[in-house]
Structures are given as structure tokens and as C-alpha cells.
mmCIF file of C-alpha atoms and ligand atoms in Angstrom:
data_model
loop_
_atom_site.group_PDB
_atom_site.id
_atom_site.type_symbol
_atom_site.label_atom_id
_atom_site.label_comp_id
_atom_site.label_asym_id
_atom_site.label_seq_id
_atom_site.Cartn_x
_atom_site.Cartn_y
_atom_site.Cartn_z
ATOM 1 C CA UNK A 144 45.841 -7.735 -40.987
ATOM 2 C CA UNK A 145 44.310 -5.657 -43.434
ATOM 3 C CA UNK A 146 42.983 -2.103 -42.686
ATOM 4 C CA UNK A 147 39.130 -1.515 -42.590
ATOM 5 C CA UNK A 148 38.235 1.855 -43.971
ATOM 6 C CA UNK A 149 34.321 0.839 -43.404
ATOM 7 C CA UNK A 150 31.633 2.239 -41.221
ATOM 8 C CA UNK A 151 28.416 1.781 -40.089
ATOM 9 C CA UNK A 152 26.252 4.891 -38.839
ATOM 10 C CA UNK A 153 22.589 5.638 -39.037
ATOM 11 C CA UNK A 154 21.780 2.385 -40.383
ATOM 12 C CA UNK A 155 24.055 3.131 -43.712
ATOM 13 C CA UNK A 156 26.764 1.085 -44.563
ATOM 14 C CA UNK A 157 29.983 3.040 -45.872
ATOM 15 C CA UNK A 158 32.962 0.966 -47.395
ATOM 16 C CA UNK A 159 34.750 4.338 -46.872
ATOM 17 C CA UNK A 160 34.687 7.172 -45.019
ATOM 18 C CA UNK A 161 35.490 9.835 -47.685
ATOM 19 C CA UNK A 162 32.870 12.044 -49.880
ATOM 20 C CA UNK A 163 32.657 15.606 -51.443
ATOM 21 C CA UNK A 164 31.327 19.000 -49.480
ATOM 22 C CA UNK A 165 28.570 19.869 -50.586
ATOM 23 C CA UNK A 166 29.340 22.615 -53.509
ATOM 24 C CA UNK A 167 32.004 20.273 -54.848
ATOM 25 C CA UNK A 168 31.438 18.363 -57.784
ATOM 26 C CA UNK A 169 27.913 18.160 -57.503
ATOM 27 C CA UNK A 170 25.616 20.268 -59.248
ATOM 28 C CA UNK A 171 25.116 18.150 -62.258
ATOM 29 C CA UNK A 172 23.816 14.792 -62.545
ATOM 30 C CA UNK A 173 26.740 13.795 -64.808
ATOM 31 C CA UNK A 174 29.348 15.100 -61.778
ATOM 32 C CA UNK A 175 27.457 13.634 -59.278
ATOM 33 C CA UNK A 176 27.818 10.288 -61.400
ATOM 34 C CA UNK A 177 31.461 10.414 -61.234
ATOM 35 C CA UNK A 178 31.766 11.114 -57.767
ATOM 36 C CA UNK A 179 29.771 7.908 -57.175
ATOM 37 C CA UNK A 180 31.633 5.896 -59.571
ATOM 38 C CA UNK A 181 34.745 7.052 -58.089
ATOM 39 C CA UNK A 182 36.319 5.520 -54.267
ATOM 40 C CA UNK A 183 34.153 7.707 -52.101
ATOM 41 C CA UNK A 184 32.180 6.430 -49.787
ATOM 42 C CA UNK A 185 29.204 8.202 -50.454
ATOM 43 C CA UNK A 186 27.928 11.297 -52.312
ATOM 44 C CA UNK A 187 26.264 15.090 -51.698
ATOM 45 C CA UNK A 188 24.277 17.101 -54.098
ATOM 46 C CA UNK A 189 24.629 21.046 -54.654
ATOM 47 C CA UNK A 190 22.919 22.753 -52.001
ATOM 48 C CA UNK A 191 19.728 23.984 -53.305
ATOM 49 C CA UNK A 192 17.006 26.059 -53.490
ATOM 50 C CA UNK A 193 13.219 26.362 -54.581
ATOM 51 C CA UNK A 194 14.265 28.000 -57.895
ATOM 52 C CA UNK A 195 17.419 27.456 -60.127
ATOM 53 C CA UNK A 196 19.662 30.059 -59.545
ATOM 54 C CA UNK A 197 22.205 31.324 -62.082
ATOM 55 C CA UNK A 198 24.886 32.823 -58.710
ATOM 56 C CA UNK A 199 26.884 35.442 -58.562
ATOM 57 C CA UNK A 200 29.139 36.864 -61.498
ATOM 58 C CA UNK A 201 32.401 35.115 -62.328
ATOM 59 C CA UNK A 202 35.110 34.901 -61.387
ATOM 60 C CA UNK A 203 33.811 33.399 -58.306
ATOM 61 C CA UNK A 204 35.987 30.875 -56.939
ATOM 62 C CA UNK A 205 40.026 31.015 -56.567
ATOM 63 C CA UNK A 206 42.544 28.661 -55.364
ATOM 64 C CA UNK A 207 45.815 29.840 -53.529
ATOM 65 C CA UNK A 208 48.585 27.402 -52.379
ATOM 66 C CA UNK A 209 47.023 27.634 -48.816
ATOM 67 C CA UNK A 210 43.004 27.239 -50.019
ATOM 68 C CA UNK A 211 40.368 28.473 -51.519
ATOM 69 C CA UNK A 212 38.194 31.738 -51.931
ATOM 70 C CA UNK A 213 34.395 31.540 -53.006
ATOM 71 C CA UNK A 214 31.347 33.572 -53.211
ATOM 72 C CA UNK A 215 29.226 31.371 -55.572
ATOM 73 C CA UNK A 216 26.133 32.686 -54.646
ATOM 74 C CA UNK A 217 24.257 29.320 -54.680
ATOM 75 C CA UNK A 218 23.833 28.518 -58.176
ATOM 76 C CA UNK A 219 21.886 25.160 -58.053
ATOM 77 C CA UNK A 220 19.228 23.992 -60.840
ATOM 78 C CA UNK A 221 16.020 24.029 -58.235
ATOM 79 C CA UNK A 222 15.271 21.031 -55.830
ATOM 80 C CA UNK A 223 13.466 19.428 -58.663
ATOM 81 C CA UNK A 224 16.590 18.473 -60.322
ATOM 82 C CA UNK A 225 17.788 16.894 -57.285
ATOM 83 C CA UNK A 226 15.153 15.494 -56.165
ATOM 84 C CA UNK A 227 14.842 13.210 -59.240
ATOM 85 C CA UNK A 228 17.961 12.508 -59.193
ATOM 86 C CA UNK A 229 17.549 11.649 -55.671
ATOM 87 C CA UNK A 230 14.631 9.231 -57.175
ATOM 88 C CA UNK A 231 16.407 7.653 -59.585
ATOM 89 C CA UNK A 232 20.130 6.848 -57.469
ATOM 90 C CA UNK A 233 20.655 3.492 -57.268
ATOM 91 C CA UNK A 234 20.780 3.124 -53.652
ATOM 92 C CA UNK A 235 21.891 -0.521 -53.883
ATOM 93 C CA UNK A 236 25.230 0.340 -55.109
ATOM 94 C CA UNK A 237 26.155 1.005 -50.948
ATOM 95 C CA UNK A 238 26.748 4.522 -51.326
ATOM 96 C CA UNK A 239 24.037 6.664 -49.519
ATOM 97 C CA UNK A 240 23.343 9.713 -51.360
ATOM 98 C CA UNK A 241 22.693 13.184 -49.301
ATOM 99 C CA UNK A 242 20.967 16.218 -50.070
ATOM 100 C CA UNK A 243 21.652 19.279 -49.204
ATOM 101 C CA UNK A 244 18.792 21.502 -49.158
ATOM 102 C CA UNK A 245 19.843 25.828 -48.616
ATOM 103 C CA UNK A 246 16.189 27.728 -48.736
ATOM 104 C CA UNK A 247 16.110 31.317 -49.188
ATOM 105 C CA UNK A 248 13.872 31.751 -46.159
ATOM 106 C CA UNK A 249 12.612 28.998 -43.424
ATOM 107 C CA UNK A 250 9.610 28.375 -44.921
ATOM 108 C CA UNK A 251 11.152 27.167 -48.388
ATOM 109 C CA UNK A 252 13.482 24.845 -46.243
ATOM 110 C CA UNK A 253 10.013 23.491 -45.253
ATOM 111 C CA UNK A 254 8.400 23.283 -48.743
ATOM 112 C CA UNK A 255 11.512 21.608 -49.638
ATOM 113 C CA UNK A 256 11.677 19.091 -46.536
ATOM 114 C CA UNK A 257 7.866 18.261 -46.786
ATOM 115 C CA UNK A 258 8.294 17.273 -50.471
ATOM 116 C CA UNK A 259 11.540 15.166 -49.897
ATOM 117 C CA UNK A 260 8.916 13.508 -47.141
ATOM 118 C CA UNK A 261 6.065 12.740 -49.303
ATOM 119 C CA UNK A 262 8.805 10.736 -51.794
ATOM 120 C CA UNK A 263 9.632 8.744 -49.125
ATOM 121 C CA UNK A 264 13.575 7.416 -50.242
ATOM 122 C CA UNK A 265 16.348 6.523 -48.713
ATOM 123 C CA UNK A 266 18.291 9.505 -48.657
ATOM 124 C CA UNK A 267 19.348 11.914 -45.761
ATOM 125 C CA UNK A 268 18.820 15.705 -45.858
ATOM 126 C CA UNK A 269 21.828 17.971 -44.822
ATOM 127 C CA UNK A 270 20.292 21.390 -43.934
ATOM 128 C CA UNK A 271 22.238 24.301 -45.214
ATOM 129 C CA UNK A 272 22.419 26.487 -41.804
ATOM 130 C CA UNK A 273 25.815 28.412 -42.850
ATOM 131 C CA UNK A 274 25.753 29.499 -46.662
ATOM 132 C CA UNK A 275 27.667 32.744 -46.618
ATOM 133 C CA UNK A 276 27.234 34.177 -49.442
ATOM 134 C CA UNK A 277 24.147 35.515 -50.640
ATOM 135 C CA UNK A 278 24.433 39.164 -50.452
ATOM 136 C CA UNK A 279 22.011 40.774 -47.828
ATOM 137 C CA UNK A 280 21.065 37.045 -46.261
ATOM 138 C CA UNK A 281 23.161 36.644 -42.822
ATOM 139 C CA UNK A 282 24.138 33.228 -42.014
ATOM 140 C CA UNK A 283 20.993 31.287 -40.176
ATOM 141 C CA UNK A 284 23.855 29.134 -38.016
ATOM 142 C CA UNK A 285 25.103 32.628 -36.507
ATOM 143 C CA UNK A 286 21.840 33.188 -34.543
ATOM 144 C CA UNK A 287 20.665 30.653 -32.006
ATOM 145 C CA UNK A 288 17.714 31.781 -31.434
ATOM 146 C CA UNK A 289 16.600 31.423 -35.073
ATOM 147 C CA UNK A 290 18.169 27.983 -35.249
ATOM 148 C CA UNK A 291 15.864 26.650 -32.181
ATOM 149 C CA UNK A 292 13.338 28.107 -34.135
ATOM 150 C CA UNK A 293 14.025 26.346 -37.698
ATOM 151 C CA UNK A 294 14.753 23.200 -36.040
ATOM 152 C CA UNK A 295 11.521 23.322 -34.359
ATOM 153 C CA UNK A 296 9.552 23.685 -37.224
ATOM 154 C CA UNK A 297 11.260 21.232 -39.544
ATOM 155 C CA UNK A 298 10.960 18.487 -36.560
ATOM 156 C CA UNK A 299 7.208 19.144 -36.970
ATOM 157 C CA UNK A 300 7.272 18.957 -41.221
ATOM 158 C CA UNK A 301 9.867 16.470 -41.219
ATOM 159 C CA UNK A 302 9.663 13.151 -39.171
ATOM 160 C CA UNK A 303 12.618 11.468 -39.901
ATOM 161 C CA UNK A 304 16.309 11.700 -39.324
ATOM 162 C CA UNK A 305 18.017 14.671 -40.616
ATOM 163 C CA UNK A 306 21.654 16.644 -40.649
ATOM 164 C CA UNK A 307 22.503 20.389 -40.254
ATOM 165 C CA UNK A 308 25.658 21.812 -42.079
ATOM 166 C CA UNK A 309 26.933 24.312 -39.390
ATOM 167 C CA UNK A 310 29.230 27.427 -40.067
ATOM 168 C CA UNK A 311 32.482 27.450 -37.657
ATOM 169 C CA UNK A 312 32.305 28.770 -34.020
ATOM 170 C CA UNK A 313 35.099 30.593 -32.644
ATOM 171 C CA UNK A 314 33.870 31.024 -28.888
ATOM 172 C CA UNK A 315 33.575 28.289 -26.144
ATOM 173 C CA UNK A 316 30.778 29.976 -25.184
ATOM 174 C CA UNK A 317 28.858 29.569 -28.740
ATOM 175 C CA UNK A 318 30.348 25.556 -29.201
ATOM 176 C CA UNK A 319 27.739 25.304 -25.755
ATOM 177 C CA UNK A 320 24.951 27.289 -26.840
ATOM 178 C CA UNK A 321 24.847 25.946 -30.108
ATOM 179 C CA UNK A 322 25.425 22.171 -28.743
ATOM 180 C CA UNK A 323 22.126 23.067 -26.273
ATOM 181 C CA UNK A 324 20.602 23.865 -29.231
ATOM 182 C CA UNK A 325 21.398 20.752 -31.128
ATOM 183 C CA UNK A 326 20.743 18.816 -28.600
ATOM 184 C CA UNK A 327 17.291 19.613 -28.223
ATOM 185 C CA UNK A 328 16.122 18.027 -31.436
ATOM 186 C CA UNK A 329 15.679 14.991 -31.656
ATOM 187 C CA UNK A 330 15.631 13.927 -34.886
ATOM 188 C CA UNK A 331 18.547 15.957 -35.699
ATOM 189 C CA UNK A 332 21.155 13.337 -36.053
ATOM 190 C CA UNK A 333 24.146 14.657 -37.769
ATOM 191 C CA UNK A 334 26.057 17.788 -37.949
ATOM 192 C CA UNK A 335 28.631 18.616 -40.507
ATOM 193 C CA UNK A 336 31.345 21.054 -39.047
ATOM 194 C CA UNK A 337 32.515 23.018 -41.012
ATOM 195 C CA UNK A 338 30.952 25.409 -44.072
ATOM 196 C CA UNK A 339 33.829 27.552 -44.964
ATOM 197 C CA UNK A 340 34.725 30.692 -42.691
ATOM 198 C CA UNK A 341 32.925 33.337 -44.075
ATOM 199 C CA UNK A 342 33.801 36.791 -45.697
ATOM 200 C CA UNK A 343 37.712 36.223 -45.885
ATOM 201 C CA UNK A 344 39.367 38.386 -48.214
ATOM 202 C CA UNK A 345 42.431 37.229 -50.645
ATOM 203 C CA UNK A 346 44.374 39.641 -51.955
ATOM 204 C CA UNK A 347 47.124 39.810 -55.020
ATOM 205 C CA UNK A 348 49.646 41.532 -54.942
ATOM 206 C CA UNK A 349 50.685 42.011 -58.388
ATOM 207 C CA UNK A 350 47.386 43.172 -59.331
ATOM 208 C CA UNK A 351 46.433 45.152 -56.227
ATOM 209 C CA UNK A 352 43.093 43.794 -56.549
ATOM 210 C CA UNK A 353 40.264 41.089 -54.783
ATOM 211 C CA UNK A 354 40.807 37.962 -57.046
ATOM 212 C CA UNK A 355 36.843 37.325 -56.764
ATOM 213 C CA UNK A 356 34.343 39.607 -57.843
ATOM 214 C CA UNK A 357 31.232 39.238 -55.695
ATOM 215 C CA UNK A 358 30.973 41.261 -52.519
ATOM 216 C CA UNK A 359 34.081 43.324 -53.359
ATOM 217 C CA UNK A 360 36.076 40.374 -53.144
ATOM 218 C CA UNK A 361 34.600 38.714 -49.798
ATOM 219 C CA UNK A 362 34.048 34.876 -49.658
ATOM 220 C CA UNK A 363 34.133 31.959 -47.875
ATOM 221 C CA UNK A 364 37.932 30.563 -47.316
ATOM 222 C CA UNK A 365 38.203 26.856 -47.609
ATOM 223 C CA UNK A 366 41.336 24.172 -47.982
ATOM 224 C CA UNK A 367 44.183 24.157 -45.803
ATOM 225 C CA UNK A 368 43.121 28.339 -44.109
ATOM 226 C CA UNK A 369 40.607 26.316 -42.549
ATOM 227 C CA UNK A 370 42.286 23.144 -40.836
ATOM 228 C CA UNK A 371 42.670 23.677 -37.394
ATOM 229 C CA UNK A 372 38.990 25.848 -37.412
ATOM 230 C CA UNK A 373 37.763 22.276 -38.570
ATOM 231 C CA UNK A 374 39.300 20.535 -36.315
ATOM 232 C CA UNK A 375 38.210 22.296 -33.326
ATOM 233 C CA UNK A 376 34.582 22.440 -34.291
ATOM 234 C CA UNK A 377 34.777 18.797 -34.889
ATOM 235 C CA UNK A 378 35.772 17.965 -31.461
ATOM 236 C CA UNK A 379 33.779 19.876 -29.384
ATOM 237 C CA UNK A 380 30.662 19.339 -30.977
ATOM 238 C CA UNK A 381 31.823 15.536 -30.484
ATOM 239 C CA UNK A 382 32.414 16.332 -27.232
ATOM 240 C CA UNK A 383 28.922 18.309 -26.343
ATOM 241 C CA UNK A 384 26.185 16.813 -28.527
ATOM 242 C CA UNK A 385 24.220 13.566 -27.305
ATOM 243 C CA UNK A 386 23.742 10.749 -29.094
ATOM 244 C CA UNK A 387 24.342 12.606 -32.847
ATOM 245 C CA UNK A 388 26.984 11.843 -35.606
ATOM 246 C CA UNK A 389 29.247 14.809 -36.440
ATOM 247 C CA UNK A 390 30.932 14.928 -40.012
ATOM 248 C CA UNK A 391 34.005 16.513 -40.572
ATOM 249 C CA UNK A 392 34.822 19.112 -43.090
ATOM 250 C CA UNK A 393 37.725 21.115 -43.855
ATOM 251 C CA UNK A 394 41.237 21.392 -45.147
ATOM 252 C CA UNK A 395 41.133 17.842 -45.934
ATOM 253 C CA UNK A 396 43.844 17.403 -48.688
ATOM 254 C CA UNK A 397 45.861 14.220 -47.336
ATOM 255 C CA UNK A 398 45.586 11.303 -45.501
ATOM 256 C CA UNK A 399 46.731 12.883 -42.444
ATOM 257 C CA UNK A 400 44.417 15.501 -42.625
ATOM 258 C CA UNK A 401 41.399 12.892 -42.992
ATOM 259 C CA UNK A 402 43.247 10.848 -39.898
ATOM 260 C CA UNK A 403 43.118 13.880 -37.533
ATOM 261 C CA UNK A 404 39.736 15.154 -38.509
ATOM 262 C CA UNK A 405 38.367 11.078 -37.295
ATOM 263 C CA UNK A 406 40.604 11.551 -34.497
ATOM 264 C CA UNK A 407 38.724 14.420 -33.274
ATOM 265 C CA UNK A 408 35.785 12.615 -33.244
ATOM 266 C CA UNK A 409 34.015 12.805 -37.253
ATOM 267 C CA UNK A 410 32.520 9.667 -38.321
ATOM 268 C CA UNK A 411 33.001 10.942 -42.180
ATOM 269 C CA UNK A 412 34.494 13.220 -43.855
ATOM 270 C CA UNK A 413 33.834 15.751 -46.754
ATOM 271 C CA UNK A 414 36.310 16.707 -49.081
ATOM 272 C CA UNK A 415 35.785 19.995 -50.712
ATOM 273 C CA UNK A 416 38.562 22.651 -51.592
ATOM 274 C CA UNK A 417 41.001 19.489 -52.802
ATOM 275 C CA UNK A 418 38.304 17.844 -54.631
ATOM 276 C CA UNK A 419 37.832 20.835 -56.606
ATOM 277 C CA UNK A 420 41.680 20.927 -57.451
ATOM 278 C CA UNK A 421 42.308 17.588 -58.003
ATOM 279 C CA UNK A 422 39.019 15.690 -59.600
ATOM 280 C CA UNK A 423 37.657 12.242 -58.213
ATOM 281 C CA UNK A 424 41.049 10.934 -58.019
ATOM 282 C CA UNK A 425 41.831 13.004 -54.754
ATOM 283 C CA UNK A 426 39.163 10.095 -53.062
ATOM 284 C CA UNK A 427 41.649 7.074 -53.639
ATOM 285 C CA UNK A 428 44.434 8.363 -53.354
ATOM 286 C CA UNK A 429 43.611 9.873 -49.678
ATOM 287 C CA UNK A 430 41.803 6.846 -48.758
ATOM 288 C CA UNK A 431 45.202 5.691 -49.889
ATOM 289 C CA UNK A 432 47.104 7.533 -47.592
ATOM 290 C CA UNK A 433 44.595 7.321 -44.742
ATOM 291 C CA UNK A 434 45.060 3.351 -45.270
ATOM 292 C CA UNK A 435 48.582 3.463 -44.916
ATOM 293 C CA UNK A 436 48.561 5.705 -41.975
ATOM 294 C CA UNK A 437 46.502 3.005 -39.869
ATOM 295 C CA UNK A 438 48.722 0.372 -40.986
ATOM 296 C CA UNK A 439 51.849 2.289 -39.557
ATOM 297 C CA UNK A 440 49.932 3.037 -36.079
ATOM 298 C CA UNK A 441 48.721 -0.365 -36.067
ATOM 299 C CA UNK A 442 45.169 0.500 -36.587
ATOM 300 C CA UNK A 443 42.701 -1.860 -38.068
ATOM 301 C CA UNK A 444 39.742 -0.177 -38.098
ATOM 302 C CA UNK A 445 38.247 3.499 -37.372
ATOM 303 C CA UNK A 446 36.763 2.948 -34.479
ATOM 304 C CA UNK A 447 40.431 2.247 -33.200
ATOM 305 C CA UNK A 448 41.334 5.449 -32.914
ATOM 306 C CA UNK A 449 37.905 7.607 -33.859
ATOM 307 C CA UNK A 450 37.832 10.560 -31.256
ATOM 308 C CA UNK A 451 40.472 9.676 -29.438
ATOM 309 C CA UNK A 452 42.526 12.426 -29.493
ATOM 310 C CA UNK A 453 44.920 12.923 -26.816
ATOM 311 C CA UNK A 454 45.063 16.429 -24.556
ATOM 312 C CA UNK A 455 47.894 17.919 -22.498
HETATM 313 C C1 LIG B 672 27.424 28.498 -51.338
HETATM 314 C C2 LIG B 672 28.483 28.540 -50.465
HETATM 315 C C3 LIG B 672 28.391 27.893 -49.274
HETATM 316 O O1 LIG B 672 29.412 27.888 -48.368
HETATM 317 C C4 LIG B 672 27.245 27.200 -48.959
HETATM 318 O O2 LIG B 672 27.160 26.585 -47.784
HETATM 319 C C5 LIG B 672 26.181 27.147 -49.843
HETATM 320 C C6 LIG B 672 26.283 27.805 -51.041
HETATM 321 C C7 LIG B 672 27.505 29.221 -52.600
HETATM 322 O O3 LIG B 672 28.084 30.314 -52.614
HETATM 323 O O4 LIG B 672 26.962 28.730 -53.619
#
């Protein structure tokens, strides 16, 4: 029998389970096109903000054999730009388009929510809570209390069903705080674990020097650094939130990587650091590999074997 890649969550229809991070491929209309005419499942726009934003001086980004360094600084063209793109997507083409929305403050994450509201479409918003790296702005997803607080207030703007992009947790004690927190909204109904793990530091050798230039070389470490961060966010947050979808991001750069990231319990997954490397193609060739994966487990379908991991 042949393998089924598809899935059905939140009343969207995926014939695969792959798409880009956020950040990836995605800030243009013309990228965004070609990750929807490539084999992804679905599709992400640039996290944005009220204004276009120009980001922090180059070079900003850096690949490594084990990942990826980046302090971008959200360069974005303003929620506009999205927006319409967001109004013109051909939605019947069975690939739901997301939008991630990254405010400077709360209360543009509101301006932003209520006018994605009044246009009514079929799109989801992914709120940013975890961009790390605008200079002086501490991540929102770091303080709980603050969280509550935003979720709170876009429940009350924003009526319908919405996603949070969280920034890794590396205490038990914050996967259950954070999870209470989650939990409590109702309309919250996906969370996409992980952003990158903040304020890394690569270093070469040869040069003795940062290889980015914002923050004196800090940024956000993505690729295959990240992996088993990913993976553990992925499955407790399956573990600990009711009733919600959890996405999986992070050091996603094979089918096997995809495989164990569904294993732990993601309904999707986001490709970013790889994506960036390797262009659209990286979608069918990992669906490729994911494919042939199930077929040598004897696994039909995702469900089969969707957070199902196996403990000692
Ligand atoms: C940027 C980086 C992030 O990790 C994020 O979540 C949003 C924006 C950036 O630097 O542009």
C-alpha cells in the first residue's frame, strides 16, 4: 500500500506535512510563490511588523556544517504587504497560508490581529512570542506572566483560532508553567516549538572574529545545534497542552529528522535552516525520504506512528 503523507487538522486539509519557518523564504511575494508552487504542504509569511523594517546590518545570517547563526533583526515590508497577499492567495489550491505576525509592543500585535479580523480570510495567524533579536526587546515567550497577559488581550481582539510561535524551554518546571499558560486560552490552538535558541555565539577560528555582525556576533542558532532542543519541546508540550496542535520546528534537514519530530507528537513541520541552504527542492526530496521511511516501518499513514514515541 501506498504511504499517505496527508493530514487533516483545524479543519485544513494538508497533502503534506512539510512547510518553511517562518523567516525562510518568505518575505517576498515572488518567494512565497515558489514555496507554494513547490511540494510543501503549506506556506508562512515573514514575521512582521506595523512598519517595514530594513533589519540589522549585514552580514546577518551564517551557515556552519552543524546550523545556522542569525540576527536579522526582523526586516519584513509592514503587515500591509502581507496582508494583501494574504487577500489575494488562492486558498483553493489546498495549501493554507499562515501569517506570522511579530509586533514591536502588545498593542501593535493587536492593531495587527484586529485588522487580519475585519478581512475576514481563511488564513491562520502564528503569533511571534520568541523573536530574539531586536536589540533592547527581551523575548515576550521568556516571561509568563506577560504571555497570560498578551493572550488575554488578543482572545478579546481576536475571536477566532490562532497559533503562538514559542522560543525553547530548557526547565521541566517552565514546559508546566508555560503549558498552564497555554492552556488557558482557548482559542489558542496551535503552538510551534521551536524559534531558534537565542544569543548563541559562532566563532572562526581563522579570523578570530563573530561571523555576524549584529549584537557583537550574538544570534539565534538554528539547523542541526538545535535538534534534540526541538525535539524535547515538541513532546512535552504534546504531552501537557489540551486539546491544541503543536508544530514542530527545528533541525529538520532529512527525512529522519521530519519522522522523529511527528514521532514526538508535531502534526507539521517547519523547515527553516535547510530550506535556506537548499531552495524549495529540500520539500520533495524530504517528503521523499520521510515517504520511504514509513514504507520501511510499515507505516501507512501519520497518524500510525504520530507521538508515539517510545520511553525507557
Ligand atoms: C527574526 C528572528 C526570529 O527568530 C524571529 O522569530 C523573528 C524575526 C529576525 O531576526 O528577523
Amino acid at each position: 500500500m501506498a504511504v499517505d503523507l496527508s493530514l487533516s487538522w483545524l479543519g485544513l486539509e494538508m497533502e503534506s506535512p512539510l512547510y518553511n519557518a517562518s523567516g525562510v523564504m518568505c518575505r517576498l511575494r515572488e518567494e512565497l510563490d515558489a514555496v507554494a508552487a513547490s511540494a510543501a504542504g503549506a506556506l508562512i509569511t515573514k514575521s512582521c511588523t506595523l512598519e517595514a523594517r530594513e533589519g540589522n546590518p549585514e552580514p546577518r545570517y551564517f551557515s556552519t556544517p552543524m546550523g545556522s547563526i542569525n540576527s536579522m533583526g526582523l526586516p519584513n515590508q509592514g503587515y500591509p504587504y502581507y496582508f494583501q497577499y494574504a487577500a489575494e492567495y488562492d486558498y483553493s489550491t489546498g495549501k493554507p497560508l499562515f501569517v506570522s505576525l511579530s509586533g514591536m509592543s502588545l498593542q501593535d500585535n493587536l492593531t495587527m490581529l484586529q485588522a487580519l479580523d475585519d478581512l475576514q480570510l481563511p488564513c491562520l495567524p502564528e503569533v511571534n512570542l520568541s523573536c530574539p533579536n531586536v536589540p533592547g526587546k527581551p523575548q515576550l515567550g521568556y516571561d509568563f506572566a506577560a504571555t497570560a497577559a498578551a493572550l488575554c488581550a488578543i482572545s478579546r481582539v481576536y475571536a477566532r483560532p490562532f497559533g503562538v510561535k514559542l522560543p525553547p524551554y530548557f526547565d521541566v518546571a517552565h514546559f508546566t508553567q508555560m503549558a498552564e499558560v497555554l492552556n488557558a486560552c482557548e482559542n489558542l490552538r496551535f503552538v510551534t516549538c521551536i524559534n531558534s535558541i537565542g544569543n548563541g555565539l559562532v566563532v572562526d577560528m581563522d579570523s578570530e572574529s563573530a561571523v555576524i555582525k549584529p549584537k557583537g556576533g550574538l544570534g539565534g542558532l538554528g539547523g542541526a545545534y538545535v535538534l534534540p532542543t526541538a525535539l524535547a519541546n515538541v513532546r512535552e508540550f504534546s504531552r501537557l497542552l489540551d486539546h491544541k496542535y503543536v508544530i514542530g520546528c527545528g533541525g529538520i534537514d532529512s527525512g529522519a529528522e521530519a519522522f522523529m519530530h511527528i514521532l514526538c507528537g508535531a502534526t507539521a513541520v517547519q523547515i527553516g535552516t535547510c530550506l535556506h541552504e537548499e531552495g524549495v527542492g529540500a520539500f520533495s526530496r524530504i517528503q521523499s525520504e520521510l515517504s520511504d521511511i514509513m514504507e520501511a516501518k510499515g507505516y501507512h499513514a501519520l497518524t500510525d506512528f504520530r507521538g508515539k514515541l517510545k520511553t525507557l
